Amino acid sequence: MNDTTAAAPEGDAVRQHTLAVIEAARRTLLAHDMSAFADLWAPDGTLEFPFAAPGAPRRLSGREEVRAYLADYTDHIDLRALPEFRVHPTLDPRTAVVEMRAEGFVVPTGRPYELRYVAVVTVEADGISSYRDYWSPLAAAEALGDALPGRGVGAGEVGEGVGDGDRHGAGAGDRQGAQAR
């Protein structure tokens, strides 16, 4: 047995752990358990929004900042389904690309909610170390309208160090709105 073959089982175990954490994230989102969703982060893990709208947070650092950011999530979005959820493993067994479509309702208005996401997720032994969430702020604004946190109905304060009131872009099933059709 050479070094390459000896490393394969470890890589398989790492990949299985990564996939298990991503599946747990899907389940906790659908269960509306945002605290359990935040628990999946490593203590120093990050949540990034590369395409965040102006004024919205671009990066959250640490499990507790992620938890604070998501604390009132279910006051804004009632996630009902992730009818499209595809996980694409990468060459790095710790990282996967996740494509998803979220469906539900905007709580303050009752409007339908639909948004497509692509996330690049890296998982270490202690949880999610990096979650880069790619979504469309234009689609979010269209779906949420006046219910967009920071603009009209449903506006609220944002946790210290997290942003200034526009709280969208937090991952599968977050408060981002409907995908433009």
CSV table of C-alpha atoms in Angstrom, one decimal:
chain,number,residue,atom,x,y,z
A,1,MET,CA,0.0,0.0,0.0
A,2,ASN,CA,1.4,3.4,-1.0
A,3,ASP,CA,0.9,6.8,0.6
A,4,THR,CA,-1.9,7.7,-1.8
A,5,THR,CA,-4.0,4.6,-1.0
A,6,ALA,CA,-3.4,4.9,2.7
A,7,ALA,CA,-4.8,8.4,2.7
A,8,ALA,CA,-8.0,7.5,0.7
A,9,PRO,CA,-10.0,6.1,3.7
A,10,GLU,CA,-9.2,9.3,5.7
A,11,GLY,CA,-10.3,11.4,2.8
A,12,ASP,CA,-13.5,9.4,2.5
A,13,ALA,CA,-14.3,9.9,6.2
A,14,VAL,CA,-13.6,13.6,5.9
A,15,ARG,CA,-15.9,13.8,2.8
A,16,GLN,CA,-18.7,11.9,4.7
A,17,HIS,CA,-18.4,14.3,7.6
A,18,THR,CA,-18.7,17.2,5.2
A,19,LEU,CA,-21.8,15.8,3.6
A,20,ALA,CA,-23.3,14.9,7.0
A,21,VAL,CA,-22.9,18.5,8.2
A,22,ILE,CA,-24.4,19.9,5.0
A,23,GLU,CA,-27.4,17.5,5.4
A,24,ALA,CA,-27.8,18.6,9.0
A,25,ALA,CA,-27.8,22.2,7.8
A,26,ARG,CA,-30.7,21.3,5.3
A,27,ARG,CA,-32.7,19.6,8.1
A,28,THR,CA,-32.3,22.4,10.7
A,29,LEU,CA,-33.3,25.0,8.1
A,30,LEU,CA,-36.4,23.1,7.2
A,31,ALA,CA,-37.2,22.6,11.0
A,32,HIS,CA,-36.8,26.4,11.5
A,33,ASP,CA,-34.2,25.7,14.1
A,34,MET,CA,-31.8,28.6,13.5
A,35,SER,CA,-29.9,28.0,16.8
A,36,ALA,CA,-29.1,24.4,15.7
A,37,PHE,CA,-28.2,25.8,12.3
A,38,ALA,CA,-25.7,28.1,13.9
A,39,ASP,CA,-24.4,25.3,16.1
A,40,LEU,CA,-23.1,23.6,12.9
A,41,TRP,CA,-20.4,26.4,12.6
A,42,ALA,CA,-17.0,26.0,14.0
A,43,PRO,CA,-16.4,28.4,16.9
A,44,ASP,CA,-14.3,30.6,14.6
A,45,GLY,CA,-16.1,29.8,11.3
A,46,THR,CA,-17.2,32.4,8.9
A,47,LEU,CA,-20.3,33.2,6.9
A,48,GLU,CA,-19.7,35.4,3.8
A,49,PHE,CA,-21.9,37.1,1.3
A,50,PRO,CA,-19.8,38.1,-1.7
A,51,PHE,CA,-22.7,39.8,-3.5
A,52,ALA,CA,-24.3,41.5,-0.5
A,53,ALA,CA,-26.3,44.6,-1.1
A,54,PRO,CA,-24.8,47.9,0.0
A,55,GLY,CA,-25.2,48.3,3.8
A,56,ALA,CA,-25.6,44.6,4.3
A,57,PRO,CA,-23.0,42.6,6.1
A,58,ARG,CA,-20.4,40.9,3.9
A,59,ARG,CA,-18.8,38.7,6.5
A,60,LEU,CA,-19.8,37.3,9.9
A,61,SER,CA,-17.0,35.8,12.0
A,62,GLY,CA,-17.6,33.1,14.6
A,63,ARG,CA,-20.5,30.9,15.6
A,64,GLU,CA,-22.0,33.4,18.0
A,65,GLU,CA,-22.1,36.2,15.4
A,66,VAL,CA,-23.8,33.8,13.0
A,67,ARG,CA,-26.3,32.9,15.7
A,68,ALA,CA,-27.0,36.5,16.5
A,69,TYR,CA,-27.5,37.3,12.8
A,70,LEU,CA,-30.0,34.5,12.4
A,71,ALA,CA,-31.8,35.0,15.7
A,72,ASP,CA,-35.0,36.5,14.2
A,73,TYR,CA,-34.8,34.8,10.9
A,74,THR,CA,-38.1,33.0,11.3
A,75,ASP,CA,-39.8,36.4,12.0
A,76,HIS,CA,-39.0,37.2,8.3
A,77,ILE,CA,-39.1,34.0,6.3
A,78,ASP,CA,-41.2,30.9,6.7
A,79,LEU,CA,-39.1,28.4,4.8
A,80,ARG,CA,-41.3,25.5,3.6
A,81,ALA,CA,-39.2,23.6,1.2
A,82,LEU,CA,-35.8,23.2,-0.5
A,83,PRO,CA,-37.2,21.4,-3.6
A,84,GLU,CA,-33.9,21.6,-5.4
A,85,PHE,CA,-30.9,20.7,-3.2
A,86,ARG,CA,-27.8,19.5,-5.0
A,87,VAL,CA,-24.4,18.9,-3.3
A,88,HIS,CA,-21.3,18.8,-5.5
A,89,PRO,CA,-18.2,17.4,-3.7
A,90,THR,CA,-14.9,19.0,-4.8
A,91,LEU,CA,-11.4,17.6,-4.9
A,92,ASP,CA,-11.0,18.8,-1.4
A,93,PRO,CA,-13.0,16.4,0.8
A,94,ARG,CA,-13.7,19.3,3.3
A,95,THR,CA,-15.4,21.4,0.7
A,96,ALA,CA,-18.6,21.1,-1.4
A,97,VAL,CA,-20.6,23.4,-3.6
A,98,VAL,CA,-24.3,23.4,-2.8
A,99,GLU,CA,-27.0,24.5,-5.3
A,100,MET,CA,-30.5,25.1,-3.8
A,101,ARG,CA,-33.8,26.7,-4.3
A,102,ALA,CA,-35.7,27.8,-1.3
A,103,GLU,CA,-39.5,28.2,-1.1
A,104,GLY,CA,-41.7,29.6,1.6
A,105,PHE,CA,-43.4,32.8,2.6
A,106,VAL,CA,-42.4,36.3,3.7
A,107,VAL,CA,-43.9,36.4,7.2
A,108,PRO,CA,-44.8,40.1,7.5
A,109,THR,CA,-46.6,40.2,4.1
A,110,GLY,CA,-47.6,36.5,3.3
A,111,ARG,CA,-46.0,36.9,-0.1
A,112,PRO,CA,-44.4,33.8,-1.7
A,113,TYR,CA,-40.7,33.5,-1.2
A,114,GLU,CA,-38.4,31.8,-3.7
A,115,LEU,CA,-34.7,32.2,-4.1
A,116,ARG,CA,-31.9,30.3,-5.6
A,117,TYR,CA,-28.5,30.0,-3.9
A,118,VAL,CA,-25.1,28.6,-4.5
A,119,ALA,CA,-23.0,28.1,-1.5
A,120,VAL,CA,-19.3,27.0,-1.1
A,121,VAL,CA,-19.1,25.2,2.2
A,122,THR,CA,-15.9,24.1,3.9
A,123,VAL,CA,-16.3,21.8,7.0
A,124,GLU,CA,-13.6,21.0,9.6
A,125,ALA,CA,-13.8,18.5,12.4
A,126,ASP,CA,-15.4,21.2,14.7
A,127,GLY,CA,-17.9,22.4,12.2
A,128,ILE,CA,-18.4,24.8,9.2
A,129,SER,CA,-15.2,26.8,8.9
A,130,SER,CA,-16.4,28.8,5.8
A,131,TYR,CA,-19.8,29.2,4.2
A,132,ARG,CA,-19.7,31.6,1.2
A,133,ASP,CA,-23.3,32.3,0.2
A,134,TYR,CA,-23.9,33.6,-3.4
A,135,TRP,CA,-27.3,35.0,-3.9
A,136,SER,CA,-29.0,37.9,-5.8
A,137,PRO,CA,-29.7,41.0,-3.7
A,138,LEU,CA,-32.0,42.2,-6.6
A,139,ALA,CA,-34.1,39.0,-6.4
A,140,ALA,CA,-34.2,39.4,-2.6
A,141,ALA,CA,-35.4,43.0,-2.8
A,142,GLU,CA,-38.1,42.0,-5.3
A,143,ALA,CA,-39.5,39.2,-3.2
A,144,LEU,CA,-39.3,40.9,0.2
A,145,GLY,CA,-40.3,44.4,-1.0
A,146,ASP,CA,-41.3,46.5,2.1
A,147,ALA,CA,-40.6,43.5,4.3
A,148,LEU,CA,-36.9,43.6,3.5
A,149,PRO,CA,-35.3,44.0,6.9
A,150,GLY,CA,-34.1,47.6,7.2
A,151,ARG,CA,-36.8,48.9,4.8
A,152,GLY,CA,-40.4,49.2,6.1
A,153,VAL,CA,-42.4,46.3,7.5
A,154,GLY,CA,-40.3,43.9,9.4
A,155,ALA,CA,-37.3,46.2,9.8
A,156,GLY,CA,-35.3,45.5,12.9
A,157,GLU,CA,-32.1,46.2,14.6
A,158,VAL,CA,-29.0,44.2,13.7
A,159,GLY,CA,-26.6,42.7,16.2
A,160,GLU,CA,-23.5,44.7,17.0
A,161,GLY,CA,-20.8,44.2,14.4
A,162,VAL,CA,-23.1,42.5,12.0
A,163,GLY,CA,-24.4,45.2,9.7
A,164,ASP,CA,-26.6,48.2,9.6
A,165,GLY,CA,-30.2,47.0,9.2
A,166,ASP,CA,-30.3,45.2,5.8
A,167,ARG,CA,-30.1,41.6,7.0
A,168,HIS,CA,-30.3,39.4,4.0
A,169,GLY,CA,-28.0,36.8,2.6
A,170,ALA,CA,-27.6,34.2,5.4
A,171,GLY,CA,-27.7,31.0,3.5
A,172,ALA,CA,-30.2,28.5,2.3
A,173,GLY,CA,-33.6,29.7,3.3
A,174,ASP,CA,-32.7,33.0,4.7
A,175,ARG,CA,-34.4,36.3,4.5
A,176,GLN,CA,-33.5,37.2,0.9
A,177,GLY,CA,-36.6,37.1,-1.2
A,178,ALA,CA,-37.8,35.5,-4.4
A,179,GLN,CA,-35.7,34.7,-7.4
A,180,ALA,CA,-36.6,36.7,-10.4
A,181,ARG,CA,-38.5,34.5,-12.7
